[in-house]
PDB file of C-alpha atoms in Angstrom:
ATOM      1  CA  MET A   1      25.304 -49.029   0.097  1.00  0.00           C
ATOM      2  CA  GLY A   2      25.930 -48.623  -3.433  1.00  0.00           C
ATOM      3  CA  ALA A   3      29.432 -48.170  -5.113  1.00  0.00           C
ATOM      4  CA  PRO A   4      32.371 -47.311  -3.392  1.00  0.00           C
ATOM      5  CA  ASP A   5      34.186 -44.391  -4.083  1.00  0.00           C
ATOM      6  CA  LEU A   6      37.573 -44.301  -6.216  1.00  0.00           C
ATOM      7  CA  TYR A   7      39.564 -41.506  -5.019  1.00  0.00           C
ATOM      8  CA  PHE A   8      41.662 -39.500  -7.452  1.00  0.00           C
ATOM      9  CA  SER A   9      44.391 -37.283  -6.332  1.00  0.00           C
ATOM     10  CA  CYS A  10      44.890 -34.114  -8.290  1.00  0.00           C
ATOM     11  CA  ASP A  11      47.492 -31.746  -8.315  1.00  0.00           C
ATOM     12  CA  VAL A  12      47.286 -28.714 -11.685  1.00  0.00           C
ATOM     13  CA  GLU A  13      50.198 -25.712 -12.591  1.00  0.00           C
ATOM     14  CA  ALA A  14      48.612 -22.422 -14.431  1.00  0.00           C
ATOM     15  CA  ASP A  15      49.480 -19.672 -15.598  1.00  0.00           C
ATOM     16  CA  GLY A  16      47.116 -17.416 -13.585  1.00  0.00           C
ATOM     17  CA  PRO A  17      44.294 -17.617 -11.140  1.00  0.00           C
ATOM     18  CA  VAL A  18      41.747 -18.970 -12.838  1.00  0.00           C
ATOM     19  CA  PRO A  19      40.521 -20.931 -16.172  1.00  0.00           C
ATOM     20  CA  GLY A  20      39.516 -19.357 -19.488  1.00  0.00           C
ATOM     21  CA  PRO A  21      41.350 -15.896 -19.061  1.00  0.00           C
ATOM     22  CA  TYR A  22      44.521 -17.972 -18.079  1.00  0.00           C
ATOM     23  CA  SER A  23      45.722 -21.494 -18.966  1.00  0.00           C
ATOM     24  CA  MET A  24      46.222 -24.438 -17.074  1.00  0.00           C
ATOM     25  CA  SER A  25      49.937 -25.518 -17.972  1.00  0.00           C
ATOM     26  CA  SER A  26      49.859 -29.274 -16.680  1.00  0.00           C
ATOM     27  CA  PHE A  27      47.772 -31.637 -14.751  1.00  0.00           C
ATOM     28  CA  ALA A  28      47.819 -34.861 -13.026  1.00  0.00           C
ATOM     29  CA  LEU A  29      45.807 -37.689 -11.692  1.00  0.00           C
ATOM     30  CA  VAL A  30      46.907 -40.105  -9.555  1.00  0.00           C
ATOM     31  CA  VAL A  31      44.389 -43.138  -8.145  1.00  0.00           C
ATOM     32  CA  ALA A  32      45.299 -42.996  -4.599  1.00  0.00           C
ATOM     33  CA  GLY A  33      42.515 -45.731  -3.188  1.00  0.00           C
ATOM     34  CA  VAL A  34      38.857 -47.087  -2.801  1.00  0.00           C
ATOM     35  CA  PHE A  35      36.725 -46.516   0.072  1.00  0.00           C
ATOM     36  CA  ASP A  36      33.385 -48.424   0.656  1.00  0.00           C
ATOM     37  CA  GLY A  37      32.100 -46.071   3.797  1.00  0.00           C
ATOM     38  CA  ARG A  38      33.617 -48.507   6.115  1.00  0.00           C
ATOM     39  CA  VAL A  39      37.012 -49.050   4.659  1.00  0.00           C
ATOM     40  CA  PHE A  40      39.561 -47.181   2.885  1.00  0.00           C
ATOM     41  CA  THR A  41      42.316 -49.412   0.817  1.00  0.00           C
ATOM     42  CA  PRO A  42      45.152 -47.753  -0.679  1.00  0.00           C
ATOM     43  CA  PHE A  43      46.737 -47.997  -3.937  1.00  0.00           C
ATOM     44  CA  PRO A  44      50.176 -47.451  -5.169  1.00  0.00           C
ATOM     45  CA  PRO A  45      50.260 -43.998  -5.812  1.00  0.00           C
ATOM     46  CA  VAL A  46      52.658 -44.617  -8.556  1.00  0.00           C
ATOM     47  CA  LYS A  47      50.757 -47.277 -10.824  1.00  0.00           C
ATOM     48  CA  HIS A  48      47.745 -45.359 -11.733  1.00  0.00           C
ATOM     49  CA  THR A  49      49.153 -41.941 -13.235  1.00  0.00           C
ATOM     50  CA  PHE A  50      47.668 -39.649 -15.897  1.00  0.00           C
ATOM     51  CA  TYR A  51      49.969 -36.276 -16.670  1.00  0.00           C
ATOM     52  CA  ALA A  52      49.533 -33.979 -19.398  1.00  0.00           C
ATOM     53  CA  GLU A  53      50.966 -30.613 -20.447  1.00  0.00           C
ATOM     54  CA  LEU A  54      48.951 -28.484 -22.470  1.00  0.00           C
ATOM     55  CA  ARG A  55      48.513 -25.764 -25.004  1.00  0.00           C
ATOM     56  CA  PRO A  56      47.922 -22.423 -23.650  1.00  0.00           C
ATOM     57  CA  ILE A  57      44.235 -21.054 -24.811  1.00  0.00           C
ATOM     58  CA  SER A  58      45.166 -17.473 -24.275  1.00  0.00           C
ATOM     59  CA  GLY A  59      47.964 -14.952 -24.795  1.00  0.00           C
ATOM     60  CA  ASP A  60      47.239 -13.908 -21.650  1.00  0.00           C
ATOM     61  CA  PHE A  61      49.735 -14.864 -18.453  1.00  0.00           C
ATOM     62  CA  VAL A  62      50.970 -13.784 -15.003  1.00  0.00           C
ATOM     63  CA  PRO A  63      54.474 -14.136 -15.089  1.00  0.00           C
ATOM     64  CA  GLU A  64      55.293 -15.353 -11.726  1.00  0.00           C
ATOM     65  CA  ALA A  65      52.414 -18.165 -11.766  1.00  0.00           C
ATOM     66  CA  ALA A  66      53.656 -18.958 -15.234  1.00  0.00           C
ATOM     67  CA  ALA A  67      57.089 -19.718 -13.559  1.00  0.00           C
ATOM     68  CA  VAL A  68      56.055 -21.890 -10.422  1.00  0.00           C
ATOM     69  CA  SER A  69      55.974 -25.190 -12.617  1.00  0.00           C
ATOM     70  CA  GLY A  70      59.260 -24.714 -14.053  1.00  0.00           C
ATOM     71  CA  LEU A  71      57.733 -25.341 -17.856  1.00  0.00           C
ATOM     72  CA  ASP A  72      58.493 -23.460 -20.910  1.00  0.00           C
ATOM     73  CA  ARG A  73      55.599 -21.095 -21.867  1.00  0.00           C
ATOM     74  CA  GLU A  74      56.716 -20.688 -25.342  1.00  0.00           C
ATOM     75  CA  ARG A  75      57.532 -24.791 -25.358  1.00  0.00           C
ATOM     76  CA  LEU A  76      54.097 -25.443 -24.319  1.00  0.00           C
ATOM     77  CA  VAL A  77      52.574 -22.925 -27.014  1.00  0.00           C
ATOM     78  CA  ARG A  78      54.427 -24.935 -29.512  1.00  0.00           C
ATOM     79  CA  GLU A  79      54.302 -28.149 -28.221  1.00  0.00           C
ATOM     80  CA  GLY A  80      51.488 -28.984 -25.319  1.00  0.00           C
ATOM     81  CA  ARG A  81      48.561 -31.092 -26.092  1.00  0.00           C
ATOM     82  CA  ASP A  82      45.126 -29.874 -27.311  1.00  0.00           C
ATOM     83  CA  PRO A  83      42.955 -29.138 -24.797  1.00  0.00           C
ATOM     84  CA  VAL A  84      40.429 -30.903 -26.366  1.00  0.00           C
ATOM     85  CA  GLU A  85      42.644 -34.001 -26.887  1.00  0.00           C
ATOM     86  CA  ALA A  86      43.962 -34.254 -23.319  1.00  0.00           C
ATOM     87  CA  MET A  87      40.846 -33.685 -21.454  1.00  0.00           C
ATOM     88  CA  SER A  88      38.976 -35.874 -23.388  1.00  0.00           C
ATOM     89  CA  GLU A  89      41.686 -38.833 -22.910  1.00  0.00           C
ATOM     90  CA  ALA A  90      41.872 -37.756 -19.060  1.00  0.00           C
ATOM     91  CA  GLY A  91      38.157 -38.040 -18.482  1.00  0.00           C
ATOM     92  CA  ARG A  92      38.264 -41.652 -20.594  1.00  0.00           C
ATOM     93  CA  TRP A  93      40.901 -42.779 -18.142  1.00  0.00           C
ATOM     94  CA  VAL A  94      39.277 -41.395 -15.360  1.00  0.00           C
ATOM     95  CA  ARG A  95      36.263 -43.388 -16.201  1.00  0.00           C
ATOM     96  CA  ALA A  96      38.186 -46.710 -17.454  1.00  0.00           C
ATOM     97  CA  ARG A  97      39.890 -46.868 -13.457  1.00  0.00           C
ATOM     98  CA  ALA A  98      36.577 -46.257 -11.935  1.00  0.00           C
ATOM     99  CA  ARG A  99      35.096 -49.010 -14.188  1.00  0.00           C
ATOM    100  CA  GLU A 100      37.993 -51.294 -12.921  1.00  0.00           C
ATOM    101  CA  ALA A 101      37.361 -50.549  -9.366  1.00  0.00           C
ATOM    102  CA  LYS A 102      33.419 -50.873  -9.984  1.00  0.00           C
ATOM    103  CA  ALA A 103      33.891 -47.571  -8.292  1.00  0.00           C
ATOM    104  CA  LEU A 104      32.248 -43.609  -8.672  1.00  0.00           C
ATOM    105  CA  PRO A 105      35.216 -41.165  -9.533  1.00  0.00           C
ATOM    106  CA  VAL A 106      36.102 -38.470  -6.533  1.00  0.00           C
ATOM    107  CA  PHE A 107      38.289 -35.905  -7.413  1.00  0.00           C
ATOM    108  CA  ALA A 108      40.962 -34.813  -4.316  1.00  0.00           C
ATOM    109  CA  ALA A 109      42.989 -32.187  -3.829  1.00  0.00           C
ATOM    110  CA  TYR A 110      44.963 -30.251  -1.137  1.00  0.00           C
ATOM    111  CA  PRO A 111      43.531 -27.333  -1.475  1.00  0.00           C
ATOM    112  CA  LEU A 112      40.804 -28.001  -3.478  1.00  0.00           C
ATOM    113  CA  GLY A 113      39.441 -24.666  -4.592  1.00  0.00           C
ATOM    114  CA  PHE A 114      42.411 -24.265  -7.150  1.00  0.00           C
ATOM    115  CA  ASP A 115      42.543 -27.623  -8.803  1.00  0.00           C
ATOM    116  CA  TRP A 116      39.040 -28.303  -9.271  1.00  0.00           C
ATOM    117  CA  LEU A 117      38.462 -24.746 -10.656  1.00  0.00           C
ATOM    118  CA  PHE A 118      40.575 -25.253 -13.277  1.00  0.00           C
ATOM    119  CA  MET A 119      40.189 -29.322 -13.823  1.00  0.00           C
ATOM    120  CA  TYR A 120      36.118 -28.986 -13.917  1.00  0.00           C
ATOM    121  CA  TRP A 121      36.318 -25.832 -16.334  1.00  0.00           C
ATOM    122  CA  TYR A 122      38.725 -27.571 -18.617  1.00  0.00           C
ATOM    123  CA  PHE A 123      36.560 -30.593 -18.453  1.00  0.00           C
ATOM    124  CA  MET A 124      33.073 -29.239 -19.343  1.00  0.00           C
ATOM    125  CA  ARG A 125      34.738 -27.059 -21.937  1.00  0.00           C
ATOM    126  CA  PHE A 126      36.863 -28.905 -23.601  1.00  0.00           C
ATOM    127  CA  ALA A 127      36.115 -32.670 -22.561  1.00  0.00           C
ATOM    128  CA  GLU A 128      33.955 -35.340 -24.385  1.00  0.00           C
ATOM    129  CA  GLY A 129      31.467 -36.380 -21.905  1.00  0.00           C
ATOM    130  CA  GLY A 130      32.402 -33.476 -19.555  1.00  0.00           C
ATOM    131  CA  SER A 131      33.572 -33.804 -16.189  1.00  0.00           C
ATOM    132  CA  PRO A 132      34.068 -37.271 -15.057  1.00  0.00           C
ATOM    133  CA  PHE A 133      33.479 -36.163 -11.473  1.00  0.00           C
ATOM    134  CA  GLY A 134      30.147 -34.958 -12.105  1.00  0.00           C
ATOM    135  CA  HIS A 135      29.596 -31.447 -10.251  1.00  0.00           C
ATOM    136  CA  ALA A 136      30.467 -32.285  -6.992  1.00  0.00           C
ATOM    137  CA  ARG A 137      31.773 -35.404  -6.585  1.00  0.00           C
ATOM    138  CA  ALA A 138      35.276 -33.620  -4.996  1.00  0.00           C
ATOM    139  CA  LEU A 139      36.771 -33.743  -1.544  1.00  0.00           C
ATOM    140  CA  ASP A 140      38.915 -31.202  -0.308  1.00  0.00           C
ATOM    141  CA  MET A 141      41.826 -32.445   1.884  1.00  0.00           C
ATOM    142  CA  LYS A 142      42.796 -29.340   3.599  1.00  0.00           C
ATOM    143  CA  THR A 143      39.325 -29.386   5.230  1.00  0.00           C
ATOM    144  CA  LEU A 144      39.377 -33.307   5.934  1.00  0.00           C
ATOM    145  CA  TYR A 145      42.747 -32.391   7.960  1.00  0.00           C
ATOM    146  CA  ALA A 146      40.404 -29.513   9.736  1.00  0.00           C
ATOM    147  CA  ALA A 147      37.560 -31.625  10.740  1.00  0.00           C
ATOM    148  CA  ARG A 148      39.914 -34.820  11.918  1.00  0.00           C
ATOM    149  CA  ALA A 149      41.866 -32.165  13.905  1.00  0.00           C
ATOM    150  CA  GLY A 150      39.690 -30.020  15.062  1.00  0.00           C
ATOM    151  CA  ALA A 151      41.716 -27.798  13.737  1.00  0.00           C
ATOM    152  CA  LYS A 152      40.615 -23.771  12.264  1.00  0.00           C
ATOM    153  CA  ILE A 153      40.672 -24.039   8.286  1.00  0.00           C
ATOM    154  CA  GLY A 154      43.641 -21.373   8.582  1.00  0.00           C
ATOM    155  CA  ASP A 155      45.795 -23.631  10.937  1.00  0.00           C
ATOM    156  CA  SER A 156      45.438 -26.914   8.639  1.00  0.00           C
ATOM    157  CA  VAL A 157      48.310 -26.272   6.617  1.00  0.00           C
ATOM    158  CA  LYS A 158      51.066 -29.062   5.853  1.00  0.00           C
ATOM    159  CA  GLY A 159      53.555 -27.141   8.350  1.00  0.00           C
ATOM    160  CA  LYS A 160      50.989 -27.640  11.398  1.00  0.00           C
ATOM    161  CA  MET A 161      50.035 -31.434  10.560  1.00  0.00           C
ATOM    162  CA  PRO A 162      51.506 -34.122  12.411  1.00  0.00           C
ATOM    163  CA  PRO A 163      54.895 -35.189  10.329  1.00  0.00           C
ATOM    164  CA  GLY A 164      53.498 -38.911  10.095  1.00  0.00           C
ATOM    165  CA  LEU A 165      50.231 -37.572   7.932  1.00  0.00           C
ATOM    166  CA  LEU A 166      52.846 -36.029   5.526  1.00  0.00           C
ATOM    167  CA  SER A 167      54.441 -37.748   2.574  1.00  0.00           C
ATOM    168  CA  ALA A 168      58.136 -38.072   2.239  1.00  0.00           C
ATOM    169  CA  ARG A 169      58.281 -36.772  -0.825  1.00  0.00           C
ATOM    170  CA  PRO A 170      59.426 -33.119  -1.949  1.00  0.00           C
ATOM    171  CA  HIS A 171      56.523 -31.318  -3.263  1.00  0.00           C
ATOM    172  CA  THR A 172      58.662 -29.933  -6.603  1.00  0.00           C
ATOM    173  CA  HIS A 173      55.667 -28.342  -8.530  1.00  0.00           C
ATOM    174  CA  HIS A 174      55.704 -31.019 -11.389  1.00  0.00           C
ATOM    175  CA  ALA A 175      52.283 -32.018 -11.614  1.00  0.00           C
ATOM    176  CA  LEU A 176      52.601 -35.640 -11.338  1.00  0.00           C
ATOM    177  CA  ASP A 177      55.283 -35.243  -8.737  1.00  0.00           C
ATOM    178  CA  ASP A 178      52.643 -33.404  -6.383  1.00  0.00           C
ATOM    179  CA  ALA A 179      49.615 -35.544  -7.156  1.00  0.00           C
ATOM    180  CA  VAL A 180      51.645 -38.526  -5.828  1.00  0.00           C
ATOM    181  CA  GLU A 181      53.070 -36.995  -2.438  1.00  0.00           C
ATOM    182  CA  GLN A 182      48.798 -35.933  -1.770  1.00  0.00           C
ATOM    183  CA  ALA A 183      48.080 -38.905  -2.353  1.00  0.00           C
ATOM    184  CA  GLU A 184      49.852 -40.146   0.026  1.00  0.00           C
ATOM    185  CA  LEU A 185      48.820 -37.373   2.489  1.00  0.00           C
ATOM    186  CA  LEU A 186      44.958 -38.463   1.867  1.00  0.00           C
ATOM    187  CA  GLN A 187      45.952 -41.986   2.039  1.00  0.00           C
ATOM    188  CA  ASN A 188      47.561 -40.987   5.012  1.00  0.00           C
ATOM    189  CA  LEU A 189      43.798 -38.835   6.365  1.00  0.00           C
ATOM    190  CA  MET A 190      41.367 -41.414   5.409  1.00  0.00           C
ATOM    191  CA  VAL A 191      43.195 -44.042   8.107  1.00  0.00           C
ATOM    192  CA  TRP A 192      44.160 -41.692  10.889  1.00  0.00           C
ATOM    193  CA  ASP A 193      41.978 -40.806  13.754  1.00  0.00           C
ATOM    194  CA  GLY A 194      43.052 -37.310  14.654  1.00  0.00           C
ATOM    195  CA  SER A 195      45.221 -38.432  17.509  1.00  0.00           C
ATOM    196  CA  ARG A 196      48.735 -36.218  17.424  1.00  0.00           C
TER     197      ARG A 196
END
């Protein structure tokens, strides 16, 4: 059957809509669990975590976007981690967790589009070794919910999900908090049969 999948829940905070012209302010990766194709085994989502706050890569930003995370952009300019160092360390951390689990790393986010866009671009632009997730080992939790629930994508929002699927943790817009919260959503989705 080959190696199982090791799921990493990720959350990104950024100061604009796309990487390059704008910057990723912070990100977090959390090990959510392993799936062998039949059985999903959850991991405590606070056990294996990686969090970084990054120095901006450009002077451009959207003030409303930068404000969402509550991070002080001027402080990030002075004290944020160098993207080369942070992304390289994150790549090594992901690969080490995958080796320990004898699994292939899979990136998971809710929704995938925004977080993957920033993380893949930053890994390919800055990290030694590129993306530890390759170019396509990624799972969109919103699509997973839609497929299991028989719901339209537009209706696959947390406010319309059965309460038992959702984490009890608040969504704070702190990348680590939200990656943990979304890891718990993923754990619930992986064992959910679609019933209400």
